[in-house]
mmCIF file of C-alpha atoms in Angstrom:
data_model
loop_
_atom_site.group_PDB
_atom_site.id
_atom_site.type_symbol
_atom_site.label_atom_id
_atom_site.label_comp_id
_atom_site.label_asym_id
_atom_site.label_seq_id
_atom_site.Cartn_x
_atom_site.Cartn_y
_atom_site.Cartn_z
ATOM 1 C CA MET A 241 120.663 101.236 79.439
ATOM 2 C CA SER A 242 123.393 103.327 77.861
ATOM 3 C CA THR A 243 123.147 107.098 77.921
ATOM 4 C CA LEU A 244 123.384 109.068 74.635
ATOM 5 C CA ILE A 245 124.895 112.497 75.011
ATOM 6 C CA LEU A 246 124.607 114.945 72.083
ATOM 7 C CA ASN A 247 126.848 117.998 71.940
ATOM 8 C CA LEU A 248 124.924 120.559 69.897
ATOM 9 C CA ASP A 249 126.240 124.053 69.304
ATOM 10 C CA PHE A 250 123.393 126.504 68.714
ATOM 11 C CA GLY A 251 125.657 129.501 68.174
ATOM 12 C CA ASP A 252 125.393 131.829 65.171
ATOM 13 C CA CYS A 253 126.484 130.237 61.972
ATOM 14 C CA PRO A 254 129.059 132.184 59.929
ATOM 15 C CA PRO A 255 127.527 134.071 57.054
ATOM 16 C CA PRO A 256 127.902 132.678 53.613
ATOM 17 C CA LYS A 257 130.974 133.671 51.668
ATOM 18 C CA LYS A 258 129.004 135.527 48.994
ATOM 19 C CA ALA A 259 127.080 137.571 51.577
ATOM 20 C CA THR A 260 130.325 138.513 53.391
ATOM 21 C CA GLU A 261 131.897 139.661 50.149
ATOM 22 C CA GLY A 262 128.796 141.682 49.289
ATOM 23 C CA ASN A 263 128.827 143.296 52.716
ATOM 24 C CA HIS A 264 132.458 144.392 52.227
ATOM 25 C CA LYS A 265 131.620 145.872 48.837
ATOM 26 C CA HIS A 266 128.765 147.803 50.304
ATOM 27 C CA GLN A 267 130.953 149.195 53.076
ATOM 28 C CA ARG A 268 133.550 150.320 50.560
ATOM 29 C CA PHE A 269 130.816 151.959 48.508
ATOM 30 C CA ILE A 270 129.531 153.819 51.600
ATOM 31 C CA GLN A 271 133.041 154.972 52.493
ATOM 32 C CA ARG A 272 133.701 156.188 48.948
ATOM 33 C CA GLN A 273 130.384 158.067 48.907
ATOM 34 C CA ARG A 274 131.082 159.744 52.235
ATOM 35 C CA ARG A 275 134.530 160.728 51.019
ATOM 36 C CA ILE A 276 132.987 162.369 47.913
ATOM 37 C CA GLN A 277 130.458 164.161 50.109
ATOM 38 C CA ARG A 278 133.244 165.549 52.305
ATOM 39 C CA ASN A 279 135.157 166.757 49.235
ATOM 40 C CA LEU A 280 132.041 168.487 47.860
ATOM 41 C CA LYS A 281 131.391 170.179 51.204
ATOM 42 C CA GLN A 282 134.983 171.410 51.354
ATOM 43 C CA LYS A 283 134.722 172.829 47.811
ATOM 44 C CA GLN A 284 131.453 174.583 48.649
ATOM 45 C CA MET A 285 132.971 176.113 51.762
ATOM 46 C CA GLN A 286 135.929 177.430 49.721
ATOM 47 C CA VAL A 287 133.696 179.174 47.095
ATOM 48 C CA PRO A 288 132.464 182.563 48.465
ATOM 49 C CA ALA A 289 128.932 183.850 47.877
ATOM 50 C CA LYS A 290 128.313 185.658 44.610
ATOM 51 C CA PRO A 291 128.475 189.454 45.178
ATOM 52 C CA SER A 292 125.577 191.583 43.962
ATOM 53 C CA GLY A 293 126.126 194.010 41.109
ATOM 54 C CA SER A 294 128.136 193.436 37.967
ATOM 55 C CA GLY A 295 127.928 190.044 36.313
ATOM 56 C CA HIS A 296 131.695 190.132 35.534
ATOM 57 C CA SER A 297 132.842 189.540 39.123
ATOM 58 C CA LYS A 298 135.451 186.799 39.680
ATOM 59 C CA PHE A 299 135.643 184.059 42.264
ATOM 60 C CA GLN A 300 138.842 183.577 44.248
ATOM 61 C CA ASN A 301 140.315 180.084 44.324
ATOM 62 C CA LYS A 302 143.601 178.428 45.276
ATOM 63 C CA GLY A 303 144.704 178.091 41.692
ATOM 64 C CA GLY A 304 143.841 181.759 40.775
ATOM 65 C CA THR A 305 140.749 183.647 39.741
ATOM 66 C CA LEU A 306 137.856 182.111 37.899
ATOM 67 C CA SER A 307 135.318 184.179 36.026
ATOM 68 C CA THR A 308 131.595 183.513 36.464
ATOM 69 C CA ASN A 309 131.359 182.513 32.812
ATOM 70 C CA ASN A 310 133.934 179.679 33.265
ATOM 71 C CA LYS A 311 132.630 178.456 36.637
ATOM 72 C CA GLN A 312 131.367 174.894 36.608
ATOM 73 C CA LYS A 313 127.886 174.190 37.875
ATOM 74 C CA LEU A 314 127.795 172.242 41.148
ATOM 75 C CA HIS A 315 125.169 169.536 41.454
ATOM 76 C CA PRO A 316 123.214 169.081 44.688
ATOM 77 C CA LEU A 317 124.523 166.640 47.278
ATOM 78 C CA PRO A 318 123.148 163.107 47.113
ATOM 79 C CA GLU A 319 120.818 161.932 49.800
ATOM 80 C CA PRO A 320 122.317 159.409 52.263
ATOM 81 C CA ILE A 321 121.483 155.802 51.490
ATOM 82 C CA ARG A 322 119.297 154.222 54.103
ATOM 83 C CA GLU A 323 120.189 150.727 55.182
ATOM 84 C CA THR A 324 117.574 148.076 54.666
ATOM 85 C CA PRO A 325 116.768 145.547 57.423
ATOM 86 C CA SER A 326 118.689 142.899 55.526
ATOM 87 C CA GLN A 327 121.826 145.081 55.555
ATOM 88 C CA LYS A 328 121.574 145.640 59.314
ATOM 89 C CA ASN A 329 121.781 141.898 59.863
ATOM 90 C CA GLY A 330 125.044 141.799 57.956
ATOM 91 C CA ILE A 331 123.528 140.157 54.884
ATOM 92 C CA GLU A 332 123.027 142.092 51.697
ATOM 93 C CA LYS A 333 120.741 140.981 48.974
ATOM 94 C CA PRO A 334 122.300 140.724 45.524
ATOM 95 C CA LEU A 335 121.957 143.918 43.494
ATOM 96 C CA SER A 336 119.601 143.847 40.538
ATOM 97 C CA ARG A 337 120.670 145.046 37.124
ATOM 98 C CA LYS A 338 118.399 148.105 37.328
ATOM 99 C CA VAL A 339 120.324 150.666 39.334
ATOM 100 C CA SER A 340 118.559 153.820 40.474
ATOM 101 C CA THR A 341 120.102 157.008 39.122
ATOM 102 C CA VAL A 342 122.071 159.158 41.522
ATOM 103 C CA SER A 343 121.966 162.923 41.041
ATOM 104 C CA TRP A 344 125.742 163.400 41.272
ATOM 105 C CA LEU A 345 126.402 160.540 38.827
ATOM 106 C CA THR A 346 123.957 161.680 36.115
ATOM 107 C CA PRO A 347 125.240 164.107 33.479
ATOM 108 C CA ALA A 348 124.129 167.723 33.426
ATOM 109 C CA PRO A 349 120.902 168.325 31.510
ATOM 110 C CA SER A 350 121.135 169.554 27.938
ATOM 111 C CA ARG A 351 120.624 173.239 27.202
ATOM 112 C CA LYS A 352 118.243 172.454 24.366
ATOM 113 C CA THR A 353 114.679 172.799 25.554
ATOM 114 C CA SER A 354 112.031 170.450 24.290
ATOM 115 C CA SER A 355 109.053 171.621 22.297
ATOM 116 C CA VAL A 356 106.752 170.947 25.250
ATOM 117 C CA SER A 357 108.724 173.232 27.563
ATOM 118 C CA VAL A 358 108.834 175.964 24.906
ATOM 119 C CA ALA A 359 105.072 175.763 24.421
ATOM 120 C CA SER A 360 104.475 175.991 28.164
ATOM 121 C CA LYS A 361 106.712 179.072 28.355
ATOM 122 C CA VAL A 362 104.801 180.726 25.508
ATOM 123 C CA ASP A 363 101.491 180.038 27.272
ATOM 124 C CA LEU A 364 102.806 181.521 30.509
ATOM 125 C CA LEU A 365 104.139 184.552 28.662
ATOM 126 C CA SER A 366 100.845 185.212 26.875
ATOM 127 C CA GLU A 367 98.969 184.819 30.145
ATOM 128 C CA PHE A 368 101.310 187.309 31.799
ATOM 129 C CA GLN A 369 101.052 189.823 28.961
ATOM 130 C CA SER A 370 97.251 189.660 28.992
ATOM 131 C CA GLY A 371 97.278 191.333 32.396
ATOM 132 C CA LEU A 372 99.510 194.190 31.266
ATOM 133 C CA CYS A 373 98.332 197.588 30.076
ATOM 134 C CA PRO A 374 97.948 197.840 26.285
ATOM 135 C CA LEU A 375 100.963 199.218 24.468
ATOM 136 C CA PRO A 376 100.720 202.611 22.732
ATOM 137 C CA PRO A 377 100.093 202.513 18.967
ATOM 138 C CA ALA A 378 103.140 202.070 16.788
ATOM 139 C CA ARG A 379 104.723 205.268 15.563
ATOM 140 C CA THR A 380 104.454 206.044 11.882
ATOM 141 C CA LEU A 381 107.508 205.792 9.726
ATOM 142 C CA PRO A 382 109.426 208.979 8.920
ATOM 143 C CA PRO A 383 108.880 210.471 5.442
ATOM 144 C CA ALA A 384 112.155 209.023 4.156
ATOM 145 C CA ALA A 385 111.182 205.477 5.226
ATOM 146 C CA GLU A 386 107.658 205.807 3.815
ATOM 147 C CA LYS A 387 109.124 207.052 0.554
ATOM 148 C CA SER A 388 111.263 203.936 0.234
ATOM 149 C CA CYS A 389 108.230 201.687 0.929
ATOM 150 C CA ASN A 390 106.145 203.188 -1.923
ATOM 151 C CA LYS A 391 108.742 203.654 -4.632
ATOM 152 C CA LYS A 392 106.722 201.672 -7.182
ATOM 153 C CA MET A 393 103.813 204.141 -7.451
ATOM 154 C CA VAL A 394 103.962 207.756 -8.705
ATOM 155 C CA ALA A 395 101.568 210.429 -9.950
ATOM 156 C CA LEU A 396 102.309 212.369 -13.130
ATOM 157 C CA ASP A 397 101.010 215.696 -14.449
ATOM 158 C CA CYS A 398 102.244 217.808 -17.375
ATOM 159 C CA GLU A 399 101.624 221.318 -18.667
ATOM 160 C CA MET A 400 101.667 222.050 -22.395
ATOM 161 C CA VAL A 401 102.216 225.004 -24.677
ATOM 162 C CA GLY A 402 101.079 225.492 -28.271
ATOM 163 C CA THR A 403 103.474 224.829 -31.148
ATOM 164 C CA GLY A 404 103.090 224.314 -34.894
ATOM 165 C CA PRO A 405 100.581 226.044 -37.137
ATOM 166 C CA LYS A 406 98.472 228.476 -35.085
ATOM 167 C CA GLY A 407 99.740 226.754 -31.939
ATOM 168 C CA HIS A 408 97.379 223.821 -32.219
ATOM 169 C CA THR A 409 100.004 221.207 -31.365
ATOM 170 C CA SER A 410 100.457 220.560 -27.648
ATOM 171 C CA SER A 411 104.120 220.334 -26.618
ATOM 172 C CA LEU A 412 105.552 219.556 -23.199
ATOM 173 C CA ALA A 413 106.672 222.612 -21.213
ATOM 174 C CA ARG A 414 106.587 221.392 -17.582
ATOM 175 C CA CYS A 415 106.467 217.967 -15.960
ATOM 176 C CA SER A 416 105.921 217.090 -12.299
ATOM 177 C CA ILE A 417 106.133 213.642 -10.646
ATOM 178 C CA VAL A 418 105.181 213.013 -7.002
ATOM 179 C CA SER A 419 105.469 209.887 -4.882
ATOM 180 C CA TYR A 420 102.668 207.971 -3.155
ATOM 181 C CA ASN A 421 103.140 210.200 -0.084
ATOM 182 C CA GLY A 422 103.172 213.455 -2.074
ATOM 183 C CA ASP A 423 106.936 214.015 -2.162
ATOM 184 C CA VAL A 424 108.111 215.791 -5.321
ATOM 185 C CA LEU A 425 110.400 213.480 -7.290
ATOM 186 C CA TYR A 426 110.690 215.635 -10.436
ATOM 187 C CA ASP A 427 109.555 219.139 -11.347
ATOM 188 C CA GLU A 428 111.225 220.914 -14.270
ATOM 189 C CA TYR A 429 110.398 223.380 -17.007
ATOM 190 C CA ILE A 430 111.071 221.829 -20.413
ATOM 191 C CA ARG A 431 111.942 223.630 -23.638
ATOM 192 C CA PRO A 432 110.110 222.086 -26.637
ATOM 193 C CA PRO A 433 112.113 221.249 -29.749
ATOM 194 C CA CYS A 434 109.779 223.428 -31.847
ATOM 195 C CA LYS A 435 109.100 227.154 -31.637
ATOM 196 C CA ILE A 436 106.449 228.091 -29.096
ATOM 197 C CA VAL A 437 103.509 229.899 -30.696
ATOM 198 C CA ASP A 438 101.089 230.040 -27.728
ATOM 199 C CA TYR A 439 102.222 229.801 -24.090
ATOM 200 C CA ARG A 440 98.641 229.171 -22.866
ATOM 201 C CA THR A 441 99.576 230.915 -19.630
ATOM 202 C CA LYS A 442 95.948 231.115 -18.458
ATOM 203 C CA TRP A 443 95.852 227.310 -18.168
ATOM 204 C CA SER A 444 99.461 226.115 -18.204
ATOM 205 C CA GLY A 445 101.014 228.841 -16.052
ATOM 206 C CA ILE A 446 104.003 228.867 -18.440
ATOM 207 C CA LYS A 447 105.608 232.194 -19.302
ATOM 208 C CA LYS A 448 108.372 233.193 -21.663
ATOM 209 C CA GLU A 449 110.922 233.671 -18.857
ATOM 210 C CA HIS A 450 110.406 230.058 -17.758
ATOM 211 C CA MET A 451 111.979 228.863 -21.004
ATOM 212 C CA VAL A 452 115.276 230.734 -20.536
ATOM 213 C CA ASN A 453 116.906 228.047 -18.349
ATOM 214 C CA ALA A 454 114.503 225.230 -19.217
ATOM 215 C CA THR A 455 115.773 221.677 -19.762
ATOM 216 C CA PRO A 456 115.861 220.517 -23.398
ATOM 217 C CA PHE A 457 113.117 218.076 -24.300
ATOM 218 C CA LYS A 458 115.392 215.093 -25.078
ATOM 219 C CA ALA A 459 117.326 215.342 -21.800
ATOM 220 C CA ALA A 460 114.140 215.852 -19.769
ATOM 221 C CA ARG A 461 112.373 212.941 -21.456
ATOM 222 C CA LYS A 462 115.293 210.632 -20.630
ATOM 223 C CA GLU A 463 115.146 211.556 -16.929
ATOM 224 C CA ILE A 464 111.353 211.247 -16.761
ATOM 225 C CA LEU A 465 111.196 207.820 -18.404
ATOM 226 C CA LYS A 466 113.894 206.589 -16.043
ATOM 227 C CA ILE A 467 111.614 207.463 -13.098
ATOM 228 C CA LEU A 468 108.484 205.932 -14.668
ATOM 229 C CA LEU A 469 110.117 202.664 -15.700
ATOM 230 C CA GLY A 470 108.501 199.679 -13.955
ATOM 231 C CA LYS A 471 106.194 201.816 -11.766
ATOM 232 C CA ILE A 472 102.440 202.258 -11.501
ATOM 233 C CA VAL A 473 101.680 205.720 -12.877
ATOM 234 C CA VAL A 474 98.596 207.604 -11.676
ATOM 235 C CA GLY A 475 97.245 210.572 -13.635
ATOM 236 C CA HIS A 476 94.094 212.377 -14.754
ATOM 237 C CA ALA A 477 93.487 211.958 -18.495
ATOM 238 C CA ILE A 478 97.022 210.666 -18.463
ATOM 239 C CA HIS A 479 96.981 209.657 -22.122
ATOM 240 C CA ASN A 480 97.514 213.349 -22.981
ATOM 241 C CA ASP A 481 100.629 213.469 -20.785
ATOM 242 C CA PHE A 482 102.062 210.326 -22.378
ATOM 243 C CA LYS A 483 101.375 211.774 -25.832
ATOM 244 C CA ALA A 484 103.336 214.931 -24.981
ATOM 245 C CA LEU A 485 106.195 212.742 -23.757
ATOM 246 C CA HIS A 486 106.094 210.633 -26.957
ATOM 247 C CA TYR A 487 105.738 207.606 -24.691
ATOM 248 C CA PHE A 488 103.384 204.653 -24.180
ATOM 249 C CA HIS A 489 103.182 203.225 -20.651
ATOM 250 C CA PRO A 490 101.893 199.637 -20.133
ATOM 251 C CA LYS A 491 98.154 199.596 -19.410
ATOM 252 C CA PRO A 492 98.406 197.201 -16.415
ATOM 253 C CA LEU A 493 100.665 199.819 -14.781
ATOM 254 C CA THR A 494 98.456 202.829 -15.579
ATOM 255 C CA ARG A 495 95.746 204.302 -13.316
ATOM 256 C CA ASP A 496 93.647 207.044 -14.936
ATOM 257 C CA THR A 497 91.436 208.837 -12.396
ATOM 258 C CA SER A 498 89.281 210.279 -15.195
ATOM 259 C CA ARG A 499 88.104 206.730 -15.992
ATOM 260 C CA ILE A 500 87.206 205.326 -12.581
ATOM 261 C CA PRO A 501 83.438 204.778 -12.212
ATOM 262 C CA ILE A 502 83.882 204.343 -8.443
ATOM 263 C CA LEU A 503 85.135 207.923 -8.093
ATOM 264 C CA ASN A 504 82.276 209.326 -10.149
ATOM 265 C CA SER A 505 79.654 207.421 -8.162
ATOM 266 C CA ARG A 506 81.125 208.566 -4.848
ATOM 267 C CA ALA A 507 81.096 212.167 -6.033
ATOM 268 C CA GLY A 508 77.522 211.821 -7.342
ATOM 269 C CA PHE A 509 78.416 212.075 -11.040
ATOM 270 C CA PRO A 510 77.453 209.672 -13.845
ATOM 271 C CA GLU A 511 79.807 206.710 -13.898
ATOM 272 C CA ASN A 512 80.528 206.825 -17.642
ATOM 273 C CA GLU A 513 81.165 210.580 -17.795
ATOM 274 C CA SER A 514 84.685 212.056 -17.756
ATOM 275 C CA ILE A 515 84.734 214.566 -14.875
ATOM 276 C CA SER A 516 87.429 217.227 -14.572
ATOM 277 C CA LEU A 517 90.092 216.948 -11.888
ATOM 278 C CA LYS A 518 88.978 220.253 -10.377
ATOM 279 C CA ARG A 519 85.388 219.095 -9.824
ATOM 280 C CA LEU A 520 86.374 215.686 -8.398
ATOM 281 C CA THR A 521 88.876 217.280 -5.997
ATOM 282 C CA LYS A 522 86.285 219.790 -4.795
ATOM 283 C CA GLN A 523 83.574 217.178 -4.313
ATOM 284 C CA LEU A 524 85.630 214.373 -2.711
ATOM 285 C CA LEU A 525 88.654 216.094 -1.136
ATOM 286 C CA HIS A 526 86.953 219.441 -0.402
ATOM 287 C CA GLN A 527 89.933 221.298 -1.887
ATOM 288 C CA ASP A 528 90.096 224.100 -4.422
ATOM 289 C CA ILE A 529 92.702 223.710 -7.157
ATOM 290 C CA GLN A 530 93.393 225.455 -10.475
ATOM 291 C CA VAL A 531 92.198 228.793 -9.113
ATOM 292 C CA GLY A 532 93.608 232.248 -9.764
ATOM 293 C CA LYS A 533 95.059 233.929 -12.827
ATOM 294 C CA SER A 534 98.514 232.343 -12.610
ATOM 295 C CA GLY A 535 97.338 229.102 -14.248
ATOM 296 C CA HIS A 536 97.585 225.482 -13.185
ATOM 297 C CA SER A 537 100.325 223.966 -11.045
ATOM 298 C CA SER A 538 101.400 220.527 -12.225
ATOM 299 C CA VAL A 539 102.677 219.663 -8.725
ATOM 300 C CA GLU A 540 99.312 220.552 -7.172
ATOM 301 C CA ASP A 541 97.424 218.567 -9.809
ATOM 302 C CA ALA A 542 99.666 215.508 -9.390
ATOM 303 C CA LYS A 543 99.163 215.506 -5.598
ATOM 304 C CA ALA A 544 95.382 215.842 -5.997
ATOM 305 C CA THR A 545 95.368 212.948 -8.460
ATOM 306 C CA MET A 546 97.233 210.693 -6.026
ATOM 307 C CA ASP A 547 94.864 211.636 -3.181
ATOM 308 C CA LEU A 548 91.850 210.728 -5.336
ATOM 309 C CA TYR A 549 93.416 207.377 -6.177
ATOM 310 C CA LYS A 550 93.964 206.620 -2.483
ATOM 311 C CA LEU A 551 90.234 207.066 -1.790
ATOM 312 C CA VAL A 552 89.345 204.055 -3.951
ATOM 313 C CA GLU A 553 92.691 202.242 -4.048
ATOM 314 C CA VAL A 554 91.577 199.007 -2.364
ATOM 315 C CA GLU A 555 88.294 198.629 -4.224
ATOM 316 C CA TRP A 556 89.800 199.627 -7.562
ATOM 317 C CA GLU A 557 92.747 197.260 -7.285
ATOM 318 C CA GLN A 558 90.377 194.405 -6.388
ATOM 319 C CA GLN A 559 88.365 195.061 -9.538
ATOM 320 C CA LEU A 560 91.534 195.147 -11.645
ATOM 321 C CA ALA A 561 92.642 191.855 -10.099
ATOM 322 C CA ARG A 562 89.343 190.204 -11.111
ATOM 323 C CA SER A 563 89.415 191.644 -14.636
ATOM 324 C CA PRO A 564 92.917 192.866 -15.515
ATOM 325 C CA PRO A 565 93.266 195.292 -18.449
ATOM 326 C CA SER A 566 94.717 194.192 -21.748
ATOM 327 C CA GLN A 567 98.442 194.430 -22.415
ATOM 328 C CA GLU A 568 98.032 197.001 -25.156
#
């Protein structure tokens, strides 16, 4: 019987060509990554720590000085790649098309924050502020600022003297205009175009010496109408003042405190009755006006009229909004 001898070599087979090429690529990738890591470490060691204090400090570098505003942001170092069991055996599996993102390869995040992040910041801020002590009340505006905020509302009051036959005609002799806050915008003695027969000093407070340097009627009227133009004018029985000025103001821009039922009811007077400015001021503002022998003061009366209007301003304006006056 012949003997059959088989020579079998059970040694390790050489790896496939594709696997060997993949293994070389992986080694080159690891070497390149380690080289980048070393370069980043060297750069970090060269940059000194940021000194405390001014934000305009400069960093020293080989090429010169770099300001903190022009310094580039350094990204964190990538984590070392762990070898899989297949790589330890010298065989690497083919890479899939989905490659995991590496921190040092991804671009820097955009400075624009999303709406979600903004909302979360607002919630955190409101939660933080809720635990703080309440802020003190806001300070009131100075008189100059308040004056500019209420330029479209003024109070008017005039004083008359008697002209014409037996002094029965009322002519303008003084006019005062105050702002919403009581600042005097105009206050002048006015010389009527006709001869004064009765000064009515007991009520008007006008005397003969007041007419020496008084402003002529035409010039005064021009200045007054310039102030009243386009504004809401408050007055008590203001139709008499407009008549002395030879002027008709639009009704939607006129507020007559002698014809406000709300004021009368608050003061305890009949709503349809015309109550004097003196009585309303005494009853509602607890002030005494038009007292003494020197006569009335148009500035004092104009301020009292504006204060009465303020008492019922909101309610009165709401009523006018529901039923506006005619355009006559």
